[in-house]
Coordinates of N, CA and C in Angstrom, one line a residue:
D208 N -17.1 11.6 -9.5 CA -17.3 13.1 -9.4 C -16.0 13.8 -9.7
R209 N -16.2 15.0 -10.2 CA -15.0 15.9 -10.4 C -15.4 17.3 -10.1
P210 N -14.9 17.8 -8.9 CA -15.2 19.1 -8.6 C -14.5 20.1 -9.6
G211 N -15.0 21.2 -9.8 CA -14.5 22.2 -10.8 C -13.0 22.3 -10.8
G212 N -12.4 21.7 -11.9 CA -11.0 21.7 -12.1 C -10.2 20.9 -11.2
G213 N -10.8 20.1 -10.3 CA -10.0 19.3 -9.4 C -9.7 17.9 -9.9
W214 N -9.3 17.0 -9.0 CA -9.0 15.6 -9.4 C -10.3 14.8 -9.5
W215 N -10.2 13.8 -10.3 CA -11.3 12.8 -10.4 C -11.2 12.0 -9.1
W216 N -12.4 11.6 -8.6 CA -12.4 10.8 -7.4 C -13.7 10.0 -7.5
E217 N -13.7 8.8 -6.8 CA -14.9 8.0 -6.8 C -15.3 7.7 -5.3
R218 N -16.5 7.4 -5.1 CA -16.9 7.1 -3.8 C -18.0 6.0 -3.9
T219 N -18.2 5.3 -2.8 CA -19.3 4.3 -2.8 C -20.1 4.4 -1.5
N220 N -21.3 4.0 -1.6 CA -22.1 4.0 -0.4 C -21.9 2.7 0.4
T221 N -21.7 2.7 1.6 CA -21.6 1.5 2.4 C -23.0 1.1 2.9
P222 N -23.1 -0.1 3.4 CA -24.5 -0.6 3.9 C -25.1 0.3 4.9
D223 N -24.3 1.0 5.7 CA -24.8 1.9 6.7 C -25.1 3.3 6.2
G224 N -24.9 3.5 4.9 CA -25.2 4.8 4.3 C -24.1 5.8 4.3
V225 N -23.0 5.5 4.9 CA -21.9 6.4 5.0 C -21.0 6.3 3.7
L226 N -20.7 7.5 3.1 CA -19.8 7.5 1.9 C -18.4 7.1 2.3
S227 N -17.8 6.3 1.4 CA -16.5 5.8 1.7 C -15.7 5.9 0.4
K228 N -14.4 6.3 0.5 CA -13.6 6.5 -0.6 C -12.8 5.2 -0.9
V229 N -12.7 4.9 -2.2 CA -11.9 3.7 -2.6 C -10.7 4.2 -3.4
T230 N -9.6 3.6 -3.2 CA -8.3 4.0 -3.9 C -7.6 2.8 -4.4
V231 N -6.9 3.0 -5.6 CA -6.0 2.0 -6.1 C -4.7 2.7 -6.3
L232 N -3.6 2.1 -5.7 CA -2.3 2.6 -6.0 C -1.5 1.4 -6.6
C233 N -0.7 1.8 -7.6 CA 0.2 0.8 -8.2 C 1.4 1.5 -8.8
G234 N 2.4 0.8 -9.0 CA 3.6 1.3 -9.5 C 4.7 0.3 -9.8
A235 N 5.6 0.7 -10.6 CA 6.7 -0.2 -11.0 C 8.0 0.5 -11.3
T236 N 9.0 0.1 -10.7 CA 10.4 0.5 -11.1 C 11.2 -0.7 -11.2
P237 N 12.4 -0.6 -11.8 CA 13.2 -1.8 -11.9 C 13.4 -2.5 -10.6
G238 N 13.0 -3.8 -10.5 CA 13.1 -4.5 -9.3 C 12.0 -4.3 -8.3
R239 N 11.1 -3.5 -8.5 CA 10.0 -3.2 -7.5 C 8.7 -3.0 -8.2
H240 N 7.7 -3.8 -7.9 CA 6.3 -3.6 -8.4 C 5.4 -3.8 -7.3
F241 N 4.3 -3.0 -7.3 CA 3.3 -3.1 -6.2 C 1.9 -2.7 -6.7
V242 N 0.9 -3.2 -6.0 CA -0.5 -2.8 -6.2 C -1.1 -2.8 -4.8
Q243 N -1.9 -1.8 -4.5 CA -2.6 -1.8 -3.2 C -4.1 -1.3 -3.5
F244 N -5.0 -1.9 -2.8 CA -6.4 -1.4 -2.8 C -6.8 -0.9 -1.4
F245 N -7.4 0.2 -1.4 CA -7.9 0.8 -0.1 C -9.4 1.0 -0.2
E246 N -10.1 0.7 0.9 CA -11.5 1.1 1.0 C -11.7 1.7 2.4
G247 N -12.3 2.9 2.3 CA -12.6 3.6 3.6 C -11.3 3.9 4.4
G248 N -10.2 4.2 3.7 CA -9.0 4.5 4.3 C -8.2 3.3 4.9
T249 N -8.7 2.1 4.7 CA -8.1 0.8 5.1 C -7.5 0.0 4.0
E250 N -6.3 -0.4 4.0 CA -5.8 -1.3 3.0 C -6.5 -2.6 3.1
V251 N -7.1 -3.0 1.9 CA -7.8 -4.3 1.9 C -7.1 -5.4 1.0
Y252 N -6.0 -4.9 0.3 CA -5.3 -5.8 -0.5 C -3.9 -5.2 -0.9
E253 N -2.9 -6.0 -0.8 CA -1.5 -5.5 -1.2 C -0.8 -6.7 -1.8
E254 N -0.1 -6.4 -2.9 CA 0.8 -7.4 -3.4 C 2.0 -6.7 -4.0
S255 N 3.2 -7.2 -3.7 CA 4.4 -6.5 -4.2 C 5.4 -7.5 -4.7
D256 N 6.4 -7.0 -5.4 CA 7.5 -7.8 -5.9 C 7.1 -9.0 -6.7
F257 N 5.9 -9.0 -7.4 CA 5.5 -10.1 -8.2 C 6.3 -10.0 -9.5
D258 N 6.5 -11.2 -10.1 CA 7.4 -11.3 -11.3 C 6.7 -11.4 -12.6
V259 N 5.4 -11.2 -12.6 CA 4.7 -11.3 -13.9 C 3.9 -10.1 -14.2
A260 N 3.5 -9.9 -15.5 CA 2.6 -8.9 -15.9 C 1.2 -9.4 -15.5
A261 N 0.4 -8.5 -14.9 CA -0.9 -9.0 -14.3 C -1.9 -7.9 -14.3
L262 N -3.1 -8.3 -14.2 CA -4.3 -7.4 -14.0 C -4.9 -7.7 -12.7
F263 N -5.0 -6.7 -11.8 CA -5.5 -6.9 -10.5 C -6.9 -6.3 -10.4
V264 N -7.9 -7.0 -9.9 CA -9.3 -6.5 -9.8 C -9.9 -6.9 -8.4
K265 N -10.9 -6.1 -8.0 CA -11.6 -6.4 -6.8 C -12.9 -5.6 -6.8
V266 N -14.0 -6.3 -6.5 CA -15.3 -5.6 -6.3 C -15.2 -5.0 -4.9
A267 N -15.6 -3.8 -4.8 CA -15.6 -3.1 -3.5 C -16.5 -3.8 -2.5
G268 N -16.0 -3.8 -1.2 CA -16.8 -4.5 -0.2 C -16.2 -5.8 0.2
A269 N -16.9 -6.7 0.8 CA -16.4 -7.9 1.3 C -16.2 -8.9 0.2
H270 N -15.3 -8.6 -0.7 CA -15.0 -9.5 -1.8 C -13.5 -9.7 -1.9
S271 N -13.0 -10.8 -2.4 CA -11.6 -11.1 -2.6 C -11.1 -10.4 -3.8
A272 N -9.8 -10.0 -3.8 CA -9.1 -9.5 -5.0 C -8.7 -10.7 -5.8
R273 N -8.5 -10.4 -7.1 CA -8.1 -11.4 -8.0 C -6.9 -10.9 -8.8
R274 N -6.0 -11.8 -9.2 CA -4.9 -11.4 -10.0 C -4.9 -12.3 -11.2
F275 N -4.9 -11.7 -12.4 CA -4.9 -12.4 -13.7 C -3.6 -12.2 -14.4
S276 N -2.8 -13.2 -14.6 CA -1.6 -13.1 -15.3 C -1.8 -12.7 -16.7
M277 N -1.0 -11.8 -17.2 CA -1.0 -11.3 -18.6 C 0.3 -11.6 -19.3
P278 N 0.3 -11.8 -20.6 CA 1.5 -12.0 -21.3 C 2.4 -10.8 -21.3
T279 N 3.7 -11.0 -21.3 CA 4.6 -9.8 -21.3 C 4.7 -9.4 -22.8
A280 N 5.2 -8.2 -23.0 CA 5.3 -7.7 -24.4 C 6.1 -8.6 -25.3
E281 N 7.1 -9.3 -24.8 CA 8.0 -10.2 -25.6 C 7.2 -11.5 -26.0
H282 N 6.2 -11.8 -25.2 CA 5.5 -13.1 -25.5 C 4.0 -12.9 -25.8
C283 N 3.7 -11.7 -26.3 CA 2.3 -11.4 -26.5 C 1.9 -11.4 -28.0
D284 N 1.1 -12.4 -28.3 CA 0.5 -12.4 -29.7 C -1.0 -12.5 -29.5
E285 N -1.7 -12.5 -30.5 CA -3.2 -12.5 -30.4 C -3.7 -13.7 -29.6
E286 N -3.2 -14.9 -29.9 CA -3.6 -16.1 -29.2 C -3.3 -16.0 -27.7
A287 N -2.1 -15.6 -27.3 CA -1.7 -15.5 -25.9 C -2.6 -14.5 -25.2
L288 N -2.9 -13.4 -25.9 CA -3.8 -12.4 -25.3 C -5.2 -12.9 -25.1
R289 N -5.7 -13.6 -26.1 CA -7.0 -14.2 -26.0 C -7.1 -15.2 -24.8
E290 N -6.1 -16.0 -24.7 CA -6.1 -17.0 -23.5 C -6.0 -16.3 -22.2
A291 N -5.3 -15.2 -22.1 CA -5.1 -14.4 -20.9 C -6.4 -13.7 -20.4
V292 N -7.1 -13.2 -21.4 CA -8.3 -12.4 -21.0 C -9.6 -13.3 -20.8
A293 N -9.5 -14.6 -21.3 CA -10.7 -15.5 -21.1 C -11.1 -15.6 -19.6
P294 N -10.2 -15.8 -18.7 CA -10.7 -15.8 -17.3 C -11.2 -14.5 -16.8
V295 N -10.7 -13.4 -17.3 CA -11.2 -12.1 -16.9 C -12.6 -11.9 -17.4
H296 N -13.0 -12.3 -18.6 CA -14.4 -12.3 -19.0 C -15.3 -13.1 -18.1
F297 N -14.8 -14.3 -17.8 CA -15.5 -15.2 -16.9 C -15.8 -14.5 -15.5
W298 N -14.8 -13.8 -15.0 CA -14.9 -13.1 -13.7 C -15.9 -12.0 -13.8
V299 N -15.8 -11.2 -14.9 CA -16.7 -10.0 -15.1 C -18.1 -10.5 -15.2
N300 N -18.4 -11.6 -15.8 CA -19.8 -12.1 -15.9 C -20.4 -12.4 -14.6
G301 N -19.6 -12.6 -13.5 CA -20.1 -12.8 -12.2 C -20.2 -11.6 -11.3
V302 N -19.8 -10.4 -11.9 CA -19.9 -9.2 -11.1 C -21.3 -8.6 -11.3
A303 N -22.0 -8.3 -10.2 CA -23.3 -7.7 -10.2 C -23.3 -6.3 -10.9
P304 N -24.3 -6.1 -11.8 CA -24.5 -4.8 -12.4 C -24.5 -3.7 -11.3
G305 N -23.8 -2.6 -11.6 CA -23.7 -1.4 -10.7 C -22.7 -1.5 -9.6
S306 N -22.0 -2.7 -9.6 CA -20.9 -2.8 -8.6 C -19.7 -1.9 -8.9
L307 N -19.1 -1.4 -7.8 CA -17.9 -0.6 -8.0 C -16.7 -1.6 -8.1
V308 N -15.9 -1.5 -9.2 CA -14.8 -2.4 -9.4 C -13.5 -1.7 -9.3
L309 N -12.6 -2.1 -8.5 CA -11.2 -1.6 -8.4 C -10.3 -2.3 -9.4
V310 N -9.6 -1.6 -10.3 CA -8.7 -2.2 -11.3 C -7.4 -1.6 -11.1

C-alpha cells in the first residue's frame, strides 16, 4: 500500500485476522553489518557482524530465516554468481504462492 504521497509499506494478515506489519532493516558501515526482520513489532531474526556478502530471506510467519552467501565484487564472475544463486532458486521453489517474503 502507499497512502497519497507517503511511504510504501506492507502488511500481512495473521491467522486471527489481525493486520500485522513486517519490516526489514539492514545496514553496513566499515566494520559493522546487520540485518533484522520484524513481524508484528517483534524482532524474529537478527544477524550482525557477519563477514560475507549474503542474501537474507524469510517467509513471514512461523518460518526460519535463511542466509545465502554471495560472491564479493572482487570474486564475482558469471560462474560464481550462478553457483551462489542456485540454492536461492531451490529455496524459492519451496515457497507457497502468495506468501509474503522478507528480503
